[in-house]
mmCIF file of C-alpha atoms in Angstrom:
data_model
loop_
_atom_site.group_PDB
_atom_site.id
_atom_site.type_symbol
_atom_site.label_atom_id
_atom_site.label_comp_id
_atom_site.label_asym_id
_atom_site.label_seq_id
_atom_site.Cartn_x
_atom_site.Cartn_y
_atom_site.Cartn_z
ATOM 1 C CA UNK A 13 -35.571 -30.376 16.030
ATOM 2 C CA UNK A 14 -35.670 -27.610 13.366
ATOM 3 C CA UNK A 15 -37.196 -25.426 16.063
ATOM 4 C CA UNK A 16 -34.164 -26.078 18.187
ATOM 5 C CA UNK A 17 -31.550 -25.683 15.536
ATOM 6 C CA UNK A 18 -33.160 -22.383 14.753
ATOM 7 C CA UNK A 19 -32.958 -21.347 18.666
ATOM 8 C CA UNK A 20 -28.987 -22.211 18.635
ATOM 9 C CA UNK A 21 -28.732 -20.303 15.680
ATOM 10 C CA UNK A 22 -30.834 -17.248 17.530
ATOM 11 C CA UNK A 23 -28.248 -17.497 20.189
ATOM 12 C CA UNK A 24 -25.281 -17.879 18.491
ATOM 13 C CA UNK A 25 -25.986 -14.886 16.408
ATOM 14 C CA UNK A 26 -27.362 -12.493 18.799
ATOM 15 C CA UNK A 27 -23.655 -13.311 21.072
ATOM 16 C CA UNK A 28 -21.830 -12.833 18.367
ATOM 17 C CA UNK A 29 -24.132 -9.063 16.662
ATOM 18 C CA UNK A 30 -24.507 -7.648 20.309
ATOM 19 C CA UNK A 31 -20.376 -7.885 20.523
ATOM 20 C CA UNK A 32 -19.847 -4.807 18.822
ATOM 21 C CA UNK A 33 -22.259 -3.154 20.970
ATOM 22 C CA UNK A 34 -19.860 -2.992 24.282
ATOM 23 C CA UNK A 35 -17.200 -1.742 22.329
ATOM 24 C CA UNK A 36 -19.514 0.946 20.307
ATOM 25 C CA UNK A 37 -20.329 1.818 23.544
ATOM 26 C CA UNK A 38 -16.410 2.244 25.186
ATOM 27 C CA UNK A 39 -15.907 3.618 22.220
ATOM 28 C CA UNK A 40 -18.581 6.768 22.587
ATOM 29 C CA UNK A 41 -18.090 7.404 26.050
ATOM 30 C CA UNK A 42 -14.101 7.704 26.044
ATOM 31 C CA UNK A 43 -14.796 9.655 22.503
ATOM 32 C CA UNK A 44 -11.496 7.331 22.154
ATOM 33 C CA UNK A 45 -10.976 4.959 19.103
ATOM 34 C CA UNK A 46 -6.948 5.056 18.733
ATOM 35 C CA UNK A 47 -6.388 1.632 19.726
ATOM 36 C CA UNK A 48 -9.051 -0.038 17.110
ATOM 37 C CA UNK A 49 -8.323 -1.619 14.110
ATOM 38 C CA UNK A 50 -10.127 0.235 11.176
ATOM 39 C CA UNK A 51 -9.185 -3.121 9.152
ATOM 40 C CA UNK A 52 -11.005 -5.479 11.899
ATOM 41 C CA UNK A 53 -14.205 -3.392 11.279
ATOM 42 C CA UNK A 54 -14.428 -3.233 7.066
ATOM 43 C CA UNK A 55 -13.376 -6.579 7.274
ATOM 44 C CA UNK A 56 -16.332 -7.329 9.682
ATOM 45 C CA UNK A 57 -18.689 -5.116 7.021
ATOM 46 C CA UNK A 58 -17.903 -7.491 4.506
ATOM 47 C CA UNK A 59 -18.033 -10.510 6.692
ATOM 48 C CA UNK A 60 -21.339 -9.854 7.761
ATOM 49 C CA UNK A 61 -22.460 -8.602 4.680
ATOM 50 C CA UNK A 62 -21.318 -12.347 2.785
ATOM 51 C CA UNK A 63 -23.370 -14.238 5.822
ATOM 52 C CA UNK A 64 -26.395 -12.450 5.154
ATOM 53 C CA UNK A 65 -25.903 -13.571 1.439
ATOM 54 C CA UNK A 66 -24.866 -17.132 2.335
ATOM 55 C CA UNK A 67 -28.000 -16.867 5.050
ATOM 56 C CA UNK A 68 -30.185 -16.210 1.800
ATOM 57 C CA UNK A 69 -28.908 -19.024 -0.463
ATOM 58 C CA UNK A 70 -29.723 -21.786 2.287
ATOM 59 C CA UNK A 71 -32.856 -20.061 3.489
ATOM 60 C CA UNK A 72 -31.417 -19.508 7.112
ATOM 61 C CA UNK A 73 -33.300 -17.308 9.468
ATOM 62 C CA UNK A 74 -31.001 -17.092 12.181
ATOM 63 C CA UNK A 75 -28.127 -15.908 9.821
ATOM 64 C CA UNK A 76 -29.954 -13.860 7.711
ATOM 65 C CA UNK A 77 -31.301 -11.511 10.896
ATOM 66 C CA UNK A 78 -28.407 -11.863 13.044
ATOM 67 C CA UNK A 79 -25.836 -10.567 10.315
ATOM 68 C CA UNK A 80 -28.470 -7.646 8.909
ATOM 69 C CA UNK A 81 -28.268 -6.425 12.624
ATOM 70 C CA UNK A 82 -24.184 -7.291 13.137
ATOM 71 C CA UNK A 83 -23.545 -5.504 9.596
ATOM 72 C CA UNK A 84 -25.306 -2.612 10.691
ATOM 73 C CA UNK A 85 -23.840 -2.250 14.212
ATOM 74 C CA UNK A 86 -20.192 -2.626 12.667
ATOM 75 C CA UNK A 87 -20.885 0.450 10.508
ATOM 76 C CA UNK A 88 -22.048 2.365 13.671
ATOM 77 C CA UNK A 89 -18.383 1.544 14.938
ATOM 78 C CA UNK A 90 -16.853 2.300 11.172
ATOM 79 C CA UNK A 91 -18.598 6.101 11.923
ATOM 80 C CA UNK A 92 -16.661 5.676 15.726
ATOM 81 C CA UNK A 93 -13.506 4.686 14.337
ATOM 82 C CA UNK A 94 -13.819 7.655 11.494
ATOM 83 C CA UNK A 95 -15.093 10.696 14.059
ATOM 84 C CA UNK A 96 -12.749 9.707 17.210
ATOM 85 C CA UNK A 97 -9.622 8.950 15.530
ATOM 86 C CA UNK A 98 -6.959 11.505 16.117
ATOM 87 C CA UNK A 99 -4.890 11.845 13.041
ATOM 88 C CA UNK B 21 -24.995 -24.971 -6.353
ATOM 89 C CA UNK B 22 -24.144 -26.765 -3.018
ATOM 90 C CA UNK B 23 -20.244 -26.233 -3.666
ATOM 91 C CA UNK B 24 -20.939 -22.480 -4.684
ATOM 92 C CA UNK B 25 -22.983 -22.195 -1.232
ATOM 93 C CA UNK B 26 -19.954 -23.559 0.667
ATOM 94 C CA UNK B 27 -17.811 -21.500 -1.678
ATOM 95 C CA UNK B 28 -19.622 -18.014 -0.296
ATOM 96 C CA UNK B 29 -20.097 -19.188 3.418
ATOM 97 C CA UNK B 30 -16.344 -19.990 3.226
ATOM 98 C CA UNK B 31 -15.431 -16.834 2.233
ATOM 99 C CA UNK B 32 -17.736 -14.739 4.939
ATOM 100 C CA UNK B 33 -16.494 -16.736 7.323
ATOM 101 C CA UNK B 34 -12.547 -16.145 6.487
ATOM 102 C CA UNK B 35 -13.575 -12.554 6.653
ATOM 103 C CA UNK B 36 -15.474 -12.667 9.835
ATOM 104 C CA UNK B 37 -13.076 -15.037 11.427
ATOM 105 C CA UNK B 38 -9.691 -13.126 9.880
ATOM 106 C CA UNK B 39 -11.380 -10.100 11.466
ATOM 107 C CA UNK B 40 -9.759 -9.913 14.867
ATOM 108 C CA UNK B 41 -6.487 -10.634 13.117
ATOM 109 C CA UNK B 42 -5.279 -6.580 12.613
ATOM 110 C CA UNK B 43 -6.797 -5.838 15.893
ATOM 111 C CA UNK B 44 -4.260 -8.616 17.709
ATOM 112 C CA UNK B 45 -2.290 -7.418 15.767
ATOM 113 C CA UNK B 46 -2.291 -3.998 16.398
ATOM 114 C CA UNK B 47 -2.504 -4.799 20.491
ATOM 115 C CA UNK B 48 0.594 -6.768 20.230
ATOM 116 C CA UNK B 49 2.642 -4.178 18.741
ATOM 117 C CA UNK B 50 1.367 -1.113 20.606
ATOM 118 C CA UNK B 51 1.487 -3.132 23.944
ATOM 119 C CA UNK B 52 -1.999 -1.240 24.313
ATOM 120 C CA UNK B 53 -4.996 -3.013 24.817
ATOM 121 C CA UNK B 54 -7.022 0.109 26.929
ATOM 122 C CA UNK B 55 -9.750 0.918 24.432
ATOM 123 C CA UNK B 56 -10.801 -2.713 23.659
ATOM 124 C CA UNK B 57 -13.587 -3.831 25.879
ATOM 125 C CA UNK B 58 -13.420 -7.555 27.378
ATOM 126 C CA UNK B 59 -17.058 -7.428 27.189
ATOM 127 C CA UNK B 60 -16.705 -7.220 23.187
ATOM 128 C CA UNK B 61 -14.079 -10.685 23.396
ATOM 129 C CA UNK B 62 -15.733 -12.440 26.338
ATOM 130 C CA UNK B 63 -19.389 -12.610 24.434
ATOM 131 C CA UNK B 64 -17.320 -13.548 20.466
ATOM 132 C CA UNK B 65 -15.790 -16.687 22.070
ATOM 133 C CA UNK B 66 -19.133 -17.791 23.898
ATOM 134 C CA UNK B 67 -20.695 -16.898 20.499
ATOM 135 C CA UNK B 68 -18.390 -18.478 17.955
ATOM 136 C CA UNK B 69 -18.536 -21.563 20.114
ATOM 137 C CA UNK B 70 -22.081 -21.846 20.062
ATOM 138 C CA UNK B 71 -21.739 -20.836 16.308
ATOM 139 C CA UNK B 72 -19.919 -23.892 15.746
ATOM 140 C CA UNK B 73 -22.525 -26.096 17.774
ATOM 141 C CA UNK B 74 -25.253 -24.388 15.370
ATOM 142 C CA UNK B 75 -22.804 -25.629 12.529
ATOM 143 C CA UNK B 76 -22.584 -29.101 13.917
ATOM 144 C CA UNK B 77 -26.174 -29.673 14.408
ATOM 145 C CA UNK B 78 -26.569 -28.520 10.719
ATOM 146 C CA UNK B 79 -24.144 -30.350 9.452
ATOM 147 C CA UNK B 80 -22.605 -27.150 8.100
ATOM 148 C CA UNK B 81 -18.842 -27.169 7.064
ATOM 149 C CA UNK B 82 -18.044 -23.450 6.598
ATOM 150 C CA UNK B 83 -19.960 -22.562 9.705
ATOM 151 C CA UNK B 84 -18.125 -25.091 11.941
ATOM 152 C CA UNK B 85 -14.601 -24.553 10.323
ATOM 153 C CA UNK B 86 -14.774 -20.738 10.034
ATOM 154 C CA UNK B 87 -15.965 -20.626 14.031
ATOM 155 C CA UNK B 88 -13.646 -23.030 15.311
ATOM 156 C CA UNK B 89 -10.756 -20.411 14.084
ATOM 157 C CA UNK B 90 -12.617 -17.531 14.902
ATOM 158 C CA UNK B 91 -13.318 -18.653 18.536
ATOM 159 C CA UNK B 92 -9.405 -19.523 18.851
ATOM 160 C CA UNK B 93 -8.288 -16.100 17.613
ATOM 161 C CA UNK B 94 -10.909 -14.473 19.856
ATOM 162 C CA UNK B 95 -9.157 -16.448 22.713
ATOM 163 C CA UNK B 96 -5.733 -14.907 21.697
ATOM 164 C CA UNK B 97 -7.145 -11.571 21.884
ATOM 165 C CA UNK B 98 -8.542 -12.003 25.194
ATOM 166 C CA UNK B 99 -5.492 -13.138 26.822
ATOM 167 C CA UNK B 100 -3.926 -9.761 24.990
ATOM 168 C CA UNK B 101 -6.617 -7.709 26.625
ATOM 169 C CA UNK B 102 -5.046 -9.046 30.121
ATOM 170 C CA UNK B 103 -1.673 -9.189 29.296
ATOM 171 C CA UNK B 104 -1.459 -5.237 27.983
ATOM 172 C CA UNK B 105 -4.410 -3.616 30.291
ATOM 173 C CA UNK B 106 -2.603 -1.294 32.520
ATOM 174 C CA UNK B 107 -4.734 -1.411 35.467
#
């Protein structure tokens, strides 16, 4: 059952860390990031960066690797937002 | 040291799930929804859902609360995406 639970978790994380990736992605090619929020992505910095803590006080695997990766993908997209924005 | 667990996955997941908030609302007042990639809002609702069922099977309250919201504000974003796409 642990297993299992552990396998969810897998899941659920790597749907929710690979997210960023299509938009990353949008965001390169089109060398375009007017339209996103700078807000949404420090907010998701810090969000990912608390998981990873709370992943470390109950000893949870899937959180703890799933929000590393998310945390670092959302700064990839913080350097996007920063070097395409036309201000 | 329970309550101060609950207390930290609480707040990551207000941040995580708060996250999309500027972004809606940024789409909703430009009317501009062109550099967001469905891709990006199709896979966060699959994976806060399964999030949630990850939550459930742990018994987890700031996991299933946080994801629950998350998944629902993901939802609204997605039905921005198609309302505002010019295509």
């Amino acid at each position: 059952m642990t297993i299992s639970n552990d396998v969810i978790g897998l899941v659920a994380g790597i749907l929710t860390s690979t997210a960023m990736i299509p938009q990353v992605v949008k965001t390169i090619k089109e060398k375009d990031a007017e339209n996103i929020s700078p807000f949404m992505v420090i907010i998701l910095i810090l969000g990912t960066a608390t998981w990873t803590y709370y992943g470390v006080l109950k000893n949870d695997m899937p959180i703890i690797i799933t929000n590393i990766f998310s945390c670092f993908v959302n700064c990839v997209m913080l350097f996007c937002k920063v070097k395409f924005s036309k201000n």
